[in-house]
Amino acid sequence: IASLRNVFASIGAGALAKQFVDTSDKLNLLDARLKLATSSVSEFKSQQEKLLQISLQSYTAINDTVTLFTKLNPALKQVGASTEQVNNVVATFVKGLQLGGSSVQEASSAILQFSQAMGSGVLRGEEFNAIAEASPKLMTYLAEGLGVAQGQLRKMAENGELTASKVSNALLKVKDTIDKDFATLPVTVAKAMTNLSTATSLMIQDIDKTLGA
């Protein structure tokens, strides 16, 4: 059976073909990264479903949640965290960002910065500044979880005290509060479009696989 690339090429659907192929390729790359971040086929499949749920429930792009998980999982597993705890950190962080009024683009950028910080093991410098600017409210939650005044966070970041383990544990402590506050937010058009984009991307990937790409 011809691949999706060949099907679109044969009907001359130029720009549309490229968009479909690019979308499928991006999701296949995300799957490859997720496989590397998980320890078994069963965990990989379970995480595909769980991260999709987190994305839809938080109105976050699937590539952002998967990227955050793949950076967090190795770092937190080293300090004894379970997969469920890592998932909760991912969900709590992306929800906390939106509670601070971040747009879809701002949230995506902040998630990337946070992912990089957690991958390196500590939140500081440009990554800290980017998150603080994107969602001051998230900084309030983080300070609460750490049991410090919000004004101390920057000094802690400068001193390298905001380790991946410490930040993640702080977010887990305020998970229930963030969940409760997040439930009060209205579903905006932008949020609905994010979920529509996620659903469309997954459909394209399924078609590509069915056609034997």
Tab-separated table of C-alpha atoms in Angstrom:
chain	number	residue	atom	x	y	z
A	1	ILE	CA	0.000	0.000	0.000
A	2	ALA	CA	1.331	3.435	-0.863
A	3	SER	CA	2.434	5.597	2.022
A	4	LEU	CA	0.644	8.813	2.930
A	5	ARG	CA	3.461	10.718	1.258
A	6	ASN	CA	2.929	8.914	-2.043
A	7	VAL	CA	-0.848	9.250	-1.882
A	8	PHE	CA	-0.686	13.018	-1.515
A	9	ALA	CA	2.080	13.312	-4.068
A	10	SER	CA	-0.012	11.411	-6.633
A	11	ILE	CA	-2.920	13.828	-6.340
A	12	GLY	CA	-0.641	16.860	-6.367
A	13	ALA	CA	-1.874	18.255	-3.071
A	14	GLY	CA	1.431	20.090	-2.498
A	15	ALA	CA	1.046	22.293	0.545
A	16	LEU	CA	-1.603	20.086	2.159
A	17	ALA	CA	0.521	17.011	1.647
A	18	LYS	CA	3.503	18.691	3.282
A	19	GLN	CA	1.400	19.773	6.272
A	20	PHE	CA	0.027	16.266	6.776
A	21	VAL	CA	3.419	14.625	6.434
A	22	ASP	CA	5.110	17.140	8.736
A	23	THR	CA	2.415	16.621	11.373
A	24	SER	CA	2.758	12.857	11.260
A	25	ASP	CA	6.556	13.050	11.336
A	26	LYS	CA	6.498	15.291	14.403
A	27	LEU	CA	4.237	12.901	16.307
A	28	ASN	CA	6.328	9.903	15.261
A	29	LEU	CA	9.397	11.714	16.580
A	30	LEU	CA	7.590	12.395	19.857
A	31	ASP	CA	6.739	8.696	20.106
A	32	ALA	CA	10.386	7.810	19.547
A	33	ARG	CA	11.448	10.153	22.345
A	34	LEU	CA	8.775	8.766	24.641
A	35	LYS	CA	9.987	5.232	23.975
A	36	LEU	CA	13.488	6.269	25.038
A	37	ALA	CA	12.095	7.830	28.240
A	38	THR	CA	10.129	4.727	29.229
A	39	SER	CA	11.411	1.326	30.258
A	40	SER	CA	9.026	-1.065	28.508
A	41	VAL	CA	6.485	-1.352	25.708
A	42	SER	CA	3.649	-1.467	28.232
A	43	GLU	CA	4.866	1.685	29.983
A	44	PHE	CA	5.236	3.414	26.607
A	45	LYS	CA	1.664	2.598	25.581
A	46	SER	CA	0.348	3.564	29.000
A	47	GLN	CA	2.161	6.885	28.857
A	48	GLN	CA	0.836	7.633	25.394
A	49	GLU	CA	-2.685	7.436	26.805
A	50	LYS	CA	-1.890	9.241	30.046
A	51	LEU	CA	-0.097	12.151	28.410
A	52	LEU	CA	-2.928	12.505	25.910
A	53	GLN	CA	-5.372	12.738	28.824
A	54	ILE	CA	-3.206	15.363	30.534
A	55	SER	CA	-2.985	17.343	27.285
A	56	LEU	CA	-6.736	17.349	26.711
A	57	GLN	CA	-7.668	18.020	30.333
A	58	SER	CA	-5.230	20.927	30.563
A	59	TYR	CA	-5.748	22.225	27.001
A	60	THR	CA	-2.020	21.866	26.350
A	61	ALA	CA	-0.385	20.863	23.063
A	62	ILE	CA	0.530	17.174	23.061
A	63	ASN	CA	4.114	17.902	21.999
A	64	ASP	CA	4.549	20.140	25.071
A	65	THR	CA	3.350	17.533	27.576
A	66	VAL	CA	5.383	14.748	25.982
A	67	THR	CA	8.506	16.926	25.858
A	68	LEU	CA	8.099	17.860	29.511
A	69	PHE	CA	7.607	14.239	30.545
A	70	THR	CA	10.628	13.001	28.599
A	71	LYS	CA	12.831	15.577	30.325
A	72	LEU	CA	11.372	15.101	33.791
A	73	ASN	CA	11.106	11.324	33.905
A	74	PRO	CA	14.825	10.430	33.868
A	75	ALA	CA	15.706	13.213	36.317
A	76	LEU	CA	12.995	12.334	38.822
A	77	LYS	CA	13.350	8.562	38.512
A	78	GLN	CA	16.923	9.008	39.738
A	79	VAL	CA	15.605	10.382	43.027
A	80	GLY	CA	12.958	7.684	43.456
A	81	ALA	CA	9.870	9.259	41.894
A	82	SER	CA	7.197	7.019	40.395
A	83	THR	CA	5.771	7.452	36.902
A	84	GLU	CA	2.503	8.596	38.457
A	85	GLN	CA	4.314	11.314	40.391
A	86	VAL	CA	6.084	12.493	37.239
A	87	ASN	CA	2.723	12.648	35.447
A	88	ASN	CA	1.280	14.678	38.309
A	89	VAL	CA	4.166	17.137	38.117
A	90	VAL	CA	3.596	17.536	34.377
A	91	ALA	CA	-0.140	18.116	34.816
A	92	THR	CA	0.296	20.468	37.766
A	93	PHE	CA	2.923	22.571	36.015
A	94	VAL	CA	0.967	23.085	32.788
A	95	LYS	CA	-2.197	23.946	34.707
A	96	GLY	CA	-0.309	26.356	36.960
A	97	LEU	CA	1.020	28.180	33.917
A	98	GLN	CA	-2.477	28.812	32.616
A	99	LEU	CA	-3.668	30.034	35.992
A	100	GLY	CA	-1.133	32.808	35.598
A	101	GLY	CA	-2.787	33.962	32.394
A	102	SER	CA	-0.271	32.532	29.937
A	103	SER	CA	-1.353	32.406	26.316
A	104	VAL	CA	-0.955	29.174	24.377
A	105	GLN	CA	2.308	30.464	22.854
A	106	GLU	CA	3.662	31.754	26.177
A	107	ALA	CA	2.817	28.491	27.898
A	108	SER	CA	4.531	26.470	25.169
A	109	SER	CA	7.690	28.563	25.495
A	110	ALA	CA	7.669	28.306	29.302
A	111	ILE	CA	7.150	24.533	29.145
A	112	LEU	CA	10.192	24.248	26.885
A	113	GLN	CA	12.273	26.346	29.292
A	114	PHE	CA	11.094	24.304	32.278
A	115	SER	CA	11.811	21.070	30.405
A	116	GLN	CA	15.359	22.181	29.740
A	117	ALA	CA	15.841	23.214	33.359
A	118	MET	CA	14.534	19.915	34.714
A	119	GLY	CA	16.678	18.030	32.233
A	120	SER	CA	19.752	19.822	33.587
A	121	GLY	CA	18.642	19.138	37.156
A	122	VAL	CA	18.123	22.711	38.378
A	123	LEU	CA	15.851	25.690	37.648
A	124	ARG	CA	17.763	28.963	37.386
A	125	GLY	CA	18.913	31.740	35.060
A	126	GLU	CA	17.004	32.309	31.842
A	127	GLU	CA	14.709	29.347	32.460
A	128	PHE	CA	13.620	30.732	35.825
A	129	ASN	CA	13.093	34.202	34.375
A	130	ALA	CA	11.028	32.879	31.478
A	131	ILE	CA	8.673	30.970	33.764
A	132	ALA	CA	8.383	33.833	36.247
A	133	GLU	CA	7.438	36.194	33.424
A	134	ALA	CA	5.007	33.766	31.790
A	135	SER	CA	3.115	33.004	35.001
A	136	PRO	CA	3.763	34.946	38.224
A	137	LYS	CA	0.877	32.960	39.721
A	138	LEU	CA	2.813	29.743	39.219
A	139	MET	CA	5.634	31.292	41.240
A	140	THR	CA	3.130	31.896	44.036
A	141	TYR	CA	2.160	28.221	44.020
A	142	LEU	CA	5.805	27.156	43.882
A	143	ALA	CA	6.693	29.332	46.867
A	144	GLU	CA	3.753	27.880	48.775
A	145	GLY	CA	4.901	24.358	48.012
A	146	LEU	CA	8.442	25.184	49.125
A	147	GLY	CA	7.232	26.935	52.255
A	148	VAL	CA	9.066	30.183	51.489
A	149	ALA	CA	8.134	33.744	50.607
A	150	GLN	CA	7.746	34.314	46.888
A	151	GLY	CA	10.488	36.930	46.988
A	152	GLN	CA	12.993	34.258	48.027
A	153	LEU	CA	12.589	32.225	44.862
A	154	ARG	CA	14.900	34.322	42.725
A	155	LYS	CA	17.671	34.116	45.323
A	156	MET	CA	17.169	30.362	45.565
A	157	ALA	CA	17.420	30.136	41.782
A	158	GLU	CA	20.640	32.157	41.787
A	159	ASN	CA	22.092	29.840	44.427
A	160	GLY	CA	21.146	26.711	42.480
A	161	GLU	CA	18.743	25.585	45.199
A	162	LEU	CA	15.749	24.962	42.932
A	163	THR	CA	16.704	21.418	42.002
A	164	ALA	CA	14.444	19.231	39.888
A	165	SER	CA	13.590	17.149	42.943
A	166	LYS	CA	12.817	20.149	45.161
A	167	VAL	CA	10.700	21.917	42.531
A	168	SER	CA	8.784	18.765	41.674
A	169	ASN	CA	8.032	17.967	45.307
A	170	ALA	CA	6.811	21.533	45.805
A	171	LEU	CA	4.451	21.233	42.834
A	172	LEU	CA	3.093	17.939	44.151
A	173	LYS	CA	2.307	19.612	47.477
A	174	VAL	CA	0.120	22.220	45.792
A	175	LYS	CA	-1.422	19.858	43.214
A	176	ASP	CA	-4.850	19.809	44.847
A	177	THR	CA	-4.941	23.594	45.132
A	178	ILE	CA	-3.960	24.056	41.494
A	179	ASP	CA	-6.498	21.442	40.353
A	180	LYS	CA	-9.240	23.212	42.281
A	181	ASP	CA	-8.309	26.646	40.924
A	182	PHE	CA	-7.910	25.341	37.374
A	183	ALA	CA	-11.442	23.936	37.437
A	184	THR	CA	-12.786	27.487	37.781
A	185	LEU	CA	-11.229	28.702	34.523
A	186	PRO	CA	-13.485	29.084	31.467
A	187	VAL	CA	-12.809	27.100	28.304
A	188	THR	CA	-11.698	29.711	25.796
A	189	VAL	CA	-11.702	29.431	22.021
A	190	ALA	CA	-7.905	29.173	22.087
A	191	LYS	CA	-8.085	26.219	24.498
A	192	ALA	CA	-10.694	24.472	22.380
A	193	MET	CA	-8.552	24.994	19.285
A	194	THR	CA	-5.549	23.488	21.058
A	195	ASN	CA	-7.501	20.302	21.755
A	196	LEU	CA	-8.863	20.258	18.215
A	197	SER	CA	-5.309	20.523	16.909
A	198	THR	CA	-4.239	17.619	19.132
A	199	ALA	CA	-7.121	15.442	17.939
A	200	THR	CA	-6.462	16.317	14.291
A	201	SER	CA	-2.748	15.573	14.606
A	202	LEU	CA	-3.426	12.147	16.110
A	203	MET	CA	-5.918	11.375	13.346
A	204	ILE	CA	-3.312	12.276	10.705
A	205	GLN	CA	-0.746	10.052	12.390
A	206	ASP	CA	-3.233	7.148	12.456
A	207	ILE	CA	-3.974	7.593	8.741
A	208	ASP	CA	-0.255	7.647	7.962
A	209	LYS	CA	0.298	4.417	9.895
A	210	THR	CA	-2.695	2.754	8.252
A	211	LEU	CA	-1.371	3.625	4.795
A	212	GLY	CA	1.959	2.093	5.664
A	213	ALA	CA	4.206	5.142	5.998
